[in-house]
Each structure stands twice: as structure tokens, then as C-alpha cells.
mmCIF file of C-alpha atoms in Angstrom:
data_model
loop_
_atom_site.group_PDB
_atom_site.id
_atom_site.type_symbol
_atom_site.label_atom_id
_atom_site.label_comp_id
_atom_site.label_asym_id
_atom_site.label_seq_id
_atom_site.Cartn_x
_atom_site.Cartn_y
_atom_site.Cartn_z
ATOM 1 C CA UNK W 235 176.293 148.659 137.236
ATOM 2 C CA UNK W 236 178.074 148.539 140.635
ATOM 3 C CA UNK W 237 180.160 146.392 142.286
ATOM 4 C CA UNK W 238 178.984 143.557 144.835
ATOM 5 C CA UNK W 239 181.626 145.902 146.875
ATOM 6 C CA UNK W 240 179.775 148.873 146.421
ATOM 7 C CA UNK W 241 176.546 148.167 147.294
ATOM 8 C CA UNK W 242 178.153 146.388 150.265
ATOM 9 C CA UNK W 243 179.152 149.552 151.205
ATOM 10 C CA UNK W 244 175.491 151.525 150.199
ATOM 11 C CA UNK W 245 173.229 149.078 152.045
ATOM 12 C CA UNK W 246 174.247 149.526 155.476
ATOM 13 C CA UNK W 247 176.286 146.493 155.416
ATOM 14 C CA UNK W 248 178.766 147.919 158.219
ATOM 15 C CA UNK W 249 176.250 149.447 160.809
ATOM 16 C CA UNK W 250 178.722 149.716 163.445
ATOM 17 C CA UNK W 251 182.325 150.842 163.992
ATOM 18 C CA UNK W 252 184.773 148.388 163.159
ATOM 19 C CA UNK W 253 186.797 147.453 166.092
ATOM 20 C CA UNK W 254 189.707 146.847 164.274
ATOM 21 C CA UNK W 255 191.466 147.222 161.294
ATOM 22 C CA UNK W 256 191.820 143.541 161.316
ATOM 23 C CA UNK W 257 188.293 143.593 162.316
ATOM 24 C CA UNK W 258 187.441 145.220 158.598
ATOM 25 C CA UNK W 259 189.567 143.020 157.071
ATOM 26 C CA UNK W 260 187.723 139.887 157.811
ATOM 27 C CA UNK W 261 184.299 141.632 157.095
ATOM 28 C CA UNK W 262 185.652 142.436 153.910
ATOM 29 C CA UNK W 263 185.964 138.448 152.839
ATOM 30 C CA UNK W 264 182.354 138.125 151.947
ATOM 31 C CA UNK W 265 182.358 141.017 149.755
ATOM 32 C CA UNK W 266 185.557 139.966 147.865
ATOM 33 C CA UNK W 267 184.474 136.134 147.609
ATOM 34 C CA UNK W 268 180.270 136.788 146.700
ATOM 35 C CA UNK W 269 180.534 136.128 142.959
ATOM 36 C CA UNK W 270 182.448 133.315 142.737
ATOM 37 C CA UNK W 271 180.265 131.565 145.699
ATOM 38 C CA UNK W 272 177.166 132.696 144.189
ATOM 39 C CA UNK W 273 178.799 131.116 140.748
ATOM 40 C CA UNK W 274 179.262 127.888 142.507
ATOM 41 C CA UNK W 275 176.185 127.956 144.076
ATOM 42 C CA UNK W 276 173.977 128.894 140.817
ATOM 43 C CA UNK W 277 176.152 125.644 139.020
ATOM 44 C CA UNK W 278 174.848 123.926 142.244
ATOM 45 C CA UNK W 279 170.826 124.818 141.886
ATOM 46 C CA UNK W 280 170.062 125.688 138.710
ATOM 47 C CA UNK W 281 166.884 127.198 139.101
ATOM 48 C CA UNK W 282 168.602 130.314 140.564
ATOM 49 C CA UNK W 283 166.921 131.768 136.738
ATOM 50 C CA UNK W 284 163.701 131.383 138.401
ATOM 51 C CA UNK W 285 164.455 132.942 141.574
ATOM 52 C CA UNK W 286 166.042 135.474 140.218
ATOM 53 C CA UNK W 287 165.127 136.980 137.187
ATOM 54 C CA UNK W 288 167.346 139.647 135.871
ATOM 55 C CA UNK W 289 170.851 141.336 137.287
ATOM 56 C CA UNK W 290 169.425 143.895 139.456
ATOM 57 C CA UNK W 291 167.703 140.790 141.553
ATOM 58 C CA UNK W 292 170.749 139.122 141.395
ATOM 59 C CA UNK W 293 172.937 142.029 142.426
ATOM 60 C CA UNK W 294 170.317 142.406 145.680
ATOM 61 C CA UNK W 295 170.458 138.746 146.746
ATOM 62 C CA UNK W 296 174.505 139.427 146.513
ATOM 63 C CA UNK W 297 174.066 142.190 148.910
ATOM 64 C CA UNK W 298 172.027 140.471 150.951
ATOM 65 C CA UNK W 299 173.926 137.097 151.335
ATOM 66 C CA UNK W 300 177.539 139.251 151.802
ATOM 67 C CA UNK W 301 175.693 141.221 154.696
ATOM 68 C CA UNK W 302 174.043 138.390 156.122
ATOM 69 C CA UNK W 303 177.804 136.361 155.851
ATOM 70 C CA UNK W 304 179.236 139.411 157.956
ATOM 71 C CA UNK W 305 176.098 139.234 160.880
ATOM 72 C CA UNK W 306 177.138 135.433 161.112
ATOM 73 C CA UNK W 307 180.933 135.713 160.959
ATOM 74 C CA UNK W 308 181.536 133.734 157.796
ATOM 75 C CA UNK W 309 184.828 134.959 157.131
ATOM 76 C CA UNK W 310 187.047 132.584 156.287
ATOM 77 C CA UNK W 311 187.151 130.214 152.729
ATOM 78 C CA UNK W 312 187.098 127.225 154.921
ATOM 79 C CA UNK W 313 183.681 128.362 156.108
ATOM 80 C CA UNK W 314 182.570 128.921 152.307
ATOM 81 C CA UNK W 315 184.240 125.688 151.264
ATOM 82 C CA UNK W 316 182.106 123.394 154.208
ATOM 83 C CA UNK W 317 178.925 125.487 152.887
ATOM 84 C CA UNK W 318 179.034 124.809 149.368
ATOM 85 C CA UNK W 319 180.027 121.433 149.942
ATOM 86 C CA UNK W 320 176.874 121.256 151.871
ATOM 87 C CA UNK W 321 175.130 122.583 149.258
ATOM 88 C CA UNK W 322 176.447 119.999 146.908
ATOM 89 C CA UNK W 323 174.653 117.317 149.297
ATOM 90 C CA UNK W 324 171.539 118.512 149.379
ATOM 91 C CA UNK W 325 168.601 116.658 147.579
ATOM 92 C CA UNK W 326 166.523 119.631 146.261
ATOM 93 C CA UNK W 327 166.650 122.221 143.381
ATOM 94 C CA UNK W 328 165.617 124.887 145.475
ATOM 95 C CA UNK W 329 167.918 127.840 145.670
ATOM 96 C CA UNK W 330 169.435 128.898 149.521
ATOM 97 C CA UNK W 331 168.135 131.372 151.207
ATOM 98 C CA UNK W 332 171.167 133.329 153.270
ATOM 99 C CA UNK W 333 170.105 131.878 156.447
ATOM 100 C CA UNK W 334 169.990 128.119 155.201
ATOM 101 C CA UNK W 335 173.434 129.004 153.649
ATOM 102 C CA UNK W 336 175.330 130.496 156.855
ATOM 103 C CA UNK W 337 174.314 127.517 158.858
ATOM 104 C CA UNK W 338 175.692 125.384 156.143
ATOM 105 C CA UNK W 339 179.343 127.379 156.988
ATOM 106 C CA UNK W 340 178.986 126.985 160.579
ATOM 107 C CA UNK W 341 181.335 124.094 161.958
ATOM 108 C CA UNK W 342 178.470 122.057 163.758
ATOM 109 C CA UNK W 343 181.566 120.336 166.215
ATOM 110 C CA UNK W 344 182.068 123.135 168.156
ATOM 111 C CA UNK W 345 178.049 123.692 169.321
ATOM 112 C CA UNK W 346 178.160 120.167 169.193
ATOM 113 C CA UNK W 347 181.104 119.829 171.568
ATOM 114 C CA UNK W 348 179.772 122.339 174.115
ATOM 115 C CA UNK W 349 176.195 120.803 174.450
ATOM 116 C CA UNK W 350 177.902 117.421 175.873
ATOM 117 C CA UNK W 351 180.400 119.479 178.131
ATOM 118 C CA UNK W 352 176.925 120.944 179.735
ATOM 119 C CA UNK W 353 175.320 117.130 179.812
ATOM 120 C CA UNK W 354 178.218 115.828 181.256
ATOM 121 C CA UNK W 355 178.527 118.606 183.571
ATOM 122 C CA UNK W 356 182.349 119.089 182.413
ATOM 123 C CA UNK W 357 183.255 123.058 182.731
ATOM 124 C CA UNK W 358 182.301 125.802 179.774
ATOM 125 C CA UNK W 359 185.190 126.522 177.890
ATOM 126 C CA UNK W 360 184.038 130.018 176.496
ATOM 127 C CA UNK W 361 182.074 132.692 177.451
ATOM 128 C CA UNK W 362 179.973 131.764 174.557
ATOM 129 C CA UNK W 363 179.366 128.186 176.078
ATOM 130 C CA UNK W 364 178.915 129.950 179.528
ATOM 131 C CA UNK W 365 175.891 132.301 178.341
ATOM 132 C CA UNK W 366 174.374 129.483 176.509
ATOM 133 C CA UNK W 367 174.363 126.555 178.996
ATOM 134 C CA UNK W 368 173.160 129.780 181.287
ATOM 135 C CA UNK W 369 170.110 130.264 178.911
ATOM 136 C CA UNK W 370 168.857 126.982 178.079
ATOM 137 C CA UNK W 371 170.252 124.503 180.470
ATOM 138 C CA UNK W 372 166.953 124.248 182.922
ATOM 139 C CA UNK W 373 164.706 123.851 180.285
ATOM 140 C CA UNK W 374 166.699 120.922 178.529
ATOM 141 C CA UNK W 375 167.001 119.029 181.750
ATOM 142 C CA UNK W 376 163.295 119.928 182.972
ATOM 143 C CA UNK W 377 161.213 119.944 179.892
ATOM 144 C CA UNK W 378 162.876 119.637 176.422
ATOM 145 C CA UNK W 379 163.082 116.095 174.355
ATOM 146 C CA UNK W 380 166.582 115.057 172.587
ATOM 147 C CA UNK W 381 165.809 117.469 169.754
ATOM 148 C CA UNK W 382 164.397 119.852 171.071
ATOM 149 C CA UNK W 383 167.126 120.649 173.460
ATOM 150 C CA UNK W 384 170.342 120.241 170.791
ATOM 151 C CA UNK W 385 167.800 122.714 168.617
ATOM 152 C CA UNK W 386 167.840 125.146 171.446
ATOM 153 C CA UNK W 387 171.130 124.931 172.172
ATOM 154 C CA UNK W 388 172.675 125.268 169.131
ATOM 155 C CA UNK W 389 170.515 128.554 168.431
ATOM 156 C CA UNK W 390 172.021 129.964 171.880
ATOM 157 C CA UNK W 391 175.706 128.895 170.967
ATOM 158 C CA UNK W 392 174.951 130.268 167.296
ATOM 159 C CA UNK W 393 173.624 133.642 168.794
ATOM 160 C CA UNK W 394 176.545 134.219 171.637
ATOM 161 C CA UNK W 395 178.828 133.038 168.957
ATOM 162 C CA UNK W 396 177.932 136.150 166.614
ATOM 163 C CA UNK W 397 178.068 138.749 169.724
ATOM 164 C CA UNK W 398 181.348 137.507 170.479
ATOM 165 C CA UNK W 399 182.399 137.815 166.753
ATOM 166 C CA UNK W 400 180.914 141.320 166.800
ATOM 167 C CA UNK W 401 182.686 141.965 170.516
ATOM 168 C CA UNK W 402 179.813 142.619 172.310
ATOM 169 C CA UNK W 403 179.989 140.020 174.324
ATOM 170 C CA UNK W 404 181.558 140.873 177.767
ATOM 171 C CA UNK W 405 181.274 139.109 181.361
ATOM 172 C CA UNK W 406 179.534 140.820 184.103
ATOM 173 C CA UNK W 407 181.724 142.381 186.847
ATOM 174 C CA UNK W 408 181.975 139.567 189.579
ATOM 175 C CA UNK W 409 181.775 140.798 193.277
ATOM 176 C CA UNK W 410 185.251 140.391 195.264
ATOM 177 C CA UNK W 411 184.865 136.950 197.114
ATOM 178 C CA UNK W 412 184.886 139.236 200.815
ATOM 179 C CA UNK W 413 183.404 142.335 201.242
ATOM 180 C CA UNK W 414 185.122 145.409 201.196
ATOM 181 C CA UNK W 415 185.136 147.607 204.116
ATOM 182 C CA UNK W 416 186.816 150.968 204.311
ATOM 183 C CA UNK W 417 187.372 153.339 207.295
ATOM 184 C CA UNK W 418 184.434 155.400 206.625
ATOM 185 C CA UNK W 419 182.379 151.922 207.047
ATOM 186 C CA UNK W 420 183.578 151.562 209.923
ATOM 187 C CA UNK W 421 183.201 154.988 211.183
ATOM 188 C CA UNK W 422 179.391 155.201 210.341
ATOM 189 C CA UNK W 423 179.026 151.570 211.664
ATOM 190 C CA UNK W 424 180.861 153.044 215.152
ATOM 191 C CA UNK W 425 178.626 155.617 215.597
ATOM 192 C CA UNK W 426 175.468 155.081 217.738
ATOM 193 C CA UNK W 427 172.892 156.820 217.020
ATOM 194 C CA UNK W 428 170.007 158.075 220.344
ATOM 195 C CA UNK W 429 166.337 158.754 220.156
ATOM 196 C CA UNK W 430 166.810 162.056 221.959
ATOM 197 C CA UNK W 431 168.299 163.240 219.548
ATOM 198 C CA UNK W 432 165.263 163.604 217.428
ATOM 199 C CA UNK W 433 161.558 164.932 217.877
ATOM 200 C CA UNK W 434 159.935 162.847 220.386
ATOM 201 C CA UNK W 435 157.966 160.231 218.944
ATOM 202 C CA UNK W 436 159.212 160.763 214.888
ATOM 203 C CA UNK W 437 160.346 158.056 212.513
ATOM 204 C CA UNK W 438 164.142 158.761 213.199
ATOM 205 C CA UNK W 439 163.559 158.210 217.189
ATOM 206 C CA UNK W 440 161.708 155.148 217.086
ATOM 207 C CA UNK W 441 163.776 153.582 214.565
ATOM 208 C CA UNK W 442 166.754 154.667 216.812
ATOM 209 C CA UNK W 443 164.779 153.320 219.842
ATOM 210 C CA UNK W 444 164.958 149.639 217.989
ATOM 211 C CA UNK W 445 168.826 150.079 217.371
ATOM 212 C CA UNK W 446 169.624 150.864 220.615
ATOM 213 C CA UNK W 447 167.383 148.113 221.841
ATOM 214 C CA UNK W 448 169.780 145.304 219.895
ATOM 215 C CA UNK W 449 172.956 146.893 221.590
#
């Protein structure tokens, strides 16, 4: 049978160049830690038996729960620790899916923090808080109720948050506050242009005819 490591590696788990070698390190948590958090978390609900009903099912959900803990950028045991004490809290039987479980390892403060910095009006202090006040603010001051707006938010924070973790998040190239004008700007702006020197009565004269009318 193979490792939760190898069929990391077999199912696509890394779909992109790592940027780093520290970069691979990190991704590499979830595939170390899976089977002792999907111990605590079968202690946790036991009716994992009847979700999963032999190894190979149980092997799968491991591969799916270490991938989906890389997309998210749960890579860190304090992450895993606010999960599955989470997990400990909650009322039903019912096994996590990988979603549920992610958002269990999310620190809520920081999504949390940034949606009163954009009702306050107080500056974004991340590109991540930039995109997603950019994305949702309108509609949570124009048309969303109290929940409805921290729901939206959050899922904008949450989704900037993993592009950022996966470095594809960038800022857009910002015009220079003046414009830039070189000597060949100023050369072509110099030179006048004369309907005579076109065809009588073409495009090029008559729109020279207007420019030399607004000398």
C-alpha cells in the first residue's frame, strides 16, 4: 500500500512549480501530519467507519484532505491544532468534509479584522485586504444585510488570501503621478501639419483643416 506521501505526489497534488524551496517545504506539512490528524479526527467522529469503508477509501480522503490543506495554505500545526479543536466543539457525528475542515484552520481574526478596517474606512493593510474591500465593498454598503456582507467578505479575504499564499497575487502597475513626455513628444507635438499637403478634399486634409483651425 502507499504512503499518504506518495499518492500526494501521484494525484497532482503539486500542479505548479514551487516557488521556493521553502515554498515545498511548507506544502510538504500536510503530507507529513495527514495520519495523525485524520487519527484525531476519526477519535473525534466516530462514524468515519461509515463514511469510509475500507483503506483504499480512506487512503483517497487522505489525499484529498492533504491536497485540499495545500490549495488553502494550512501549513502550520497551529492551523491543525485550532481545526481539530474546532472539531472537538462541534455538536454532530458527521464526519468533515475538507472544505468544512480548512475553514476550521483558518484564523477567523484576521478576515475579521480587515472587514471593520473597510467599515470604518481605516486603510487596507495587505494587498489581500485591498483586492477584497475592492470586490465586495459596494455591494455591502448598497445592498447586503449584516450577514450577508461578513459572508462575502470573508470568502474574498479567504480567496486573495490563497493567491497570495500561492504568489499569484501581484499589484497592477500604477501610472507615474505626471505624465511622461520625451523629446520625440514634443517633436511630433511641434510639428504642424497643412491640408495642402494632401489630396484635396481627403480625410488627412480635412482633418488637418480642423487642426489648423484651433491654432
Amino acid at each position: 500500500m502507499k504512503s499518504i506521501a506518495q499518492i500526494a505526489r501521484t494525484s497532482n497534488i503539486t500542479q505548479r512549480p514551487m516557488q521556493s524551496q521553502q515554498t515545498a517545504q511548507l506544502n510538504d506539512f500536510a503530507a507529513r501530519n495527514i495520519n495523525g490528524i485524520f487519527k484525531s479526527l476519526c477519535q473525534v467522529f466516530p462514524n468515519w467507519r461509515n463514511v469510509y469503508r475500507d483503506a483504499d477509501e480512506l487512503q483517497a480522503a487522505k489525499a484529498t484532505f492533504t491536497k485540499g490543506m495545500m490549495e488553502n495554505g494550512i501549513i502550520s500545526s497551529e492551523q491543525v491544532k485550532r481545526g481539530l479543536a474546532k472539531a472537538r466543539s462541534q455538536e454532530s457525528d458527521f464526519f468533515p468534509s475538507v472544505g468544512k475542515f480548512c475553514s476550521w484552520c483558518k484564523d477567523d481574526s484576521q478576515w475579521q479584522a480587515a472587514f471593520q478596517r473597510m467599515l470604518i474606512r481605516d486603510p487596507a493593510q495587505s494587498l489581500v485586504e485591498k483586492k477584497a474591500r475592492s470586490e465586495t465593498s459596494w455591494q455591502i454598503r448598497n445592498s447586503l444585510n449584516a450577514v450577508d456582507a461578513e459572508k462575502k467578505f470573508k470568502l474574498a479575504f479567504e480567496k486573495y488570501q490563497g493567491l497570495d499564499q500561492q504568489g499569484l497575487l501581484t499589484e497592477l502597475v500604477q501610472l507615474p503621478p505626471r505624465s511622461c513626455v520625451t523629446e520625440f513628444d514634443k517633436q511630433r507635438n511641434a510639428t504642424i501639419v497643412r491640408p495642402e499637403q494632401f489630396h484635396e478634399n481627403s480625410v488627412f486634409a480635412r482633418v488637418a483643416s480642423k487642426g489648423i483651425s484651433h491654432e
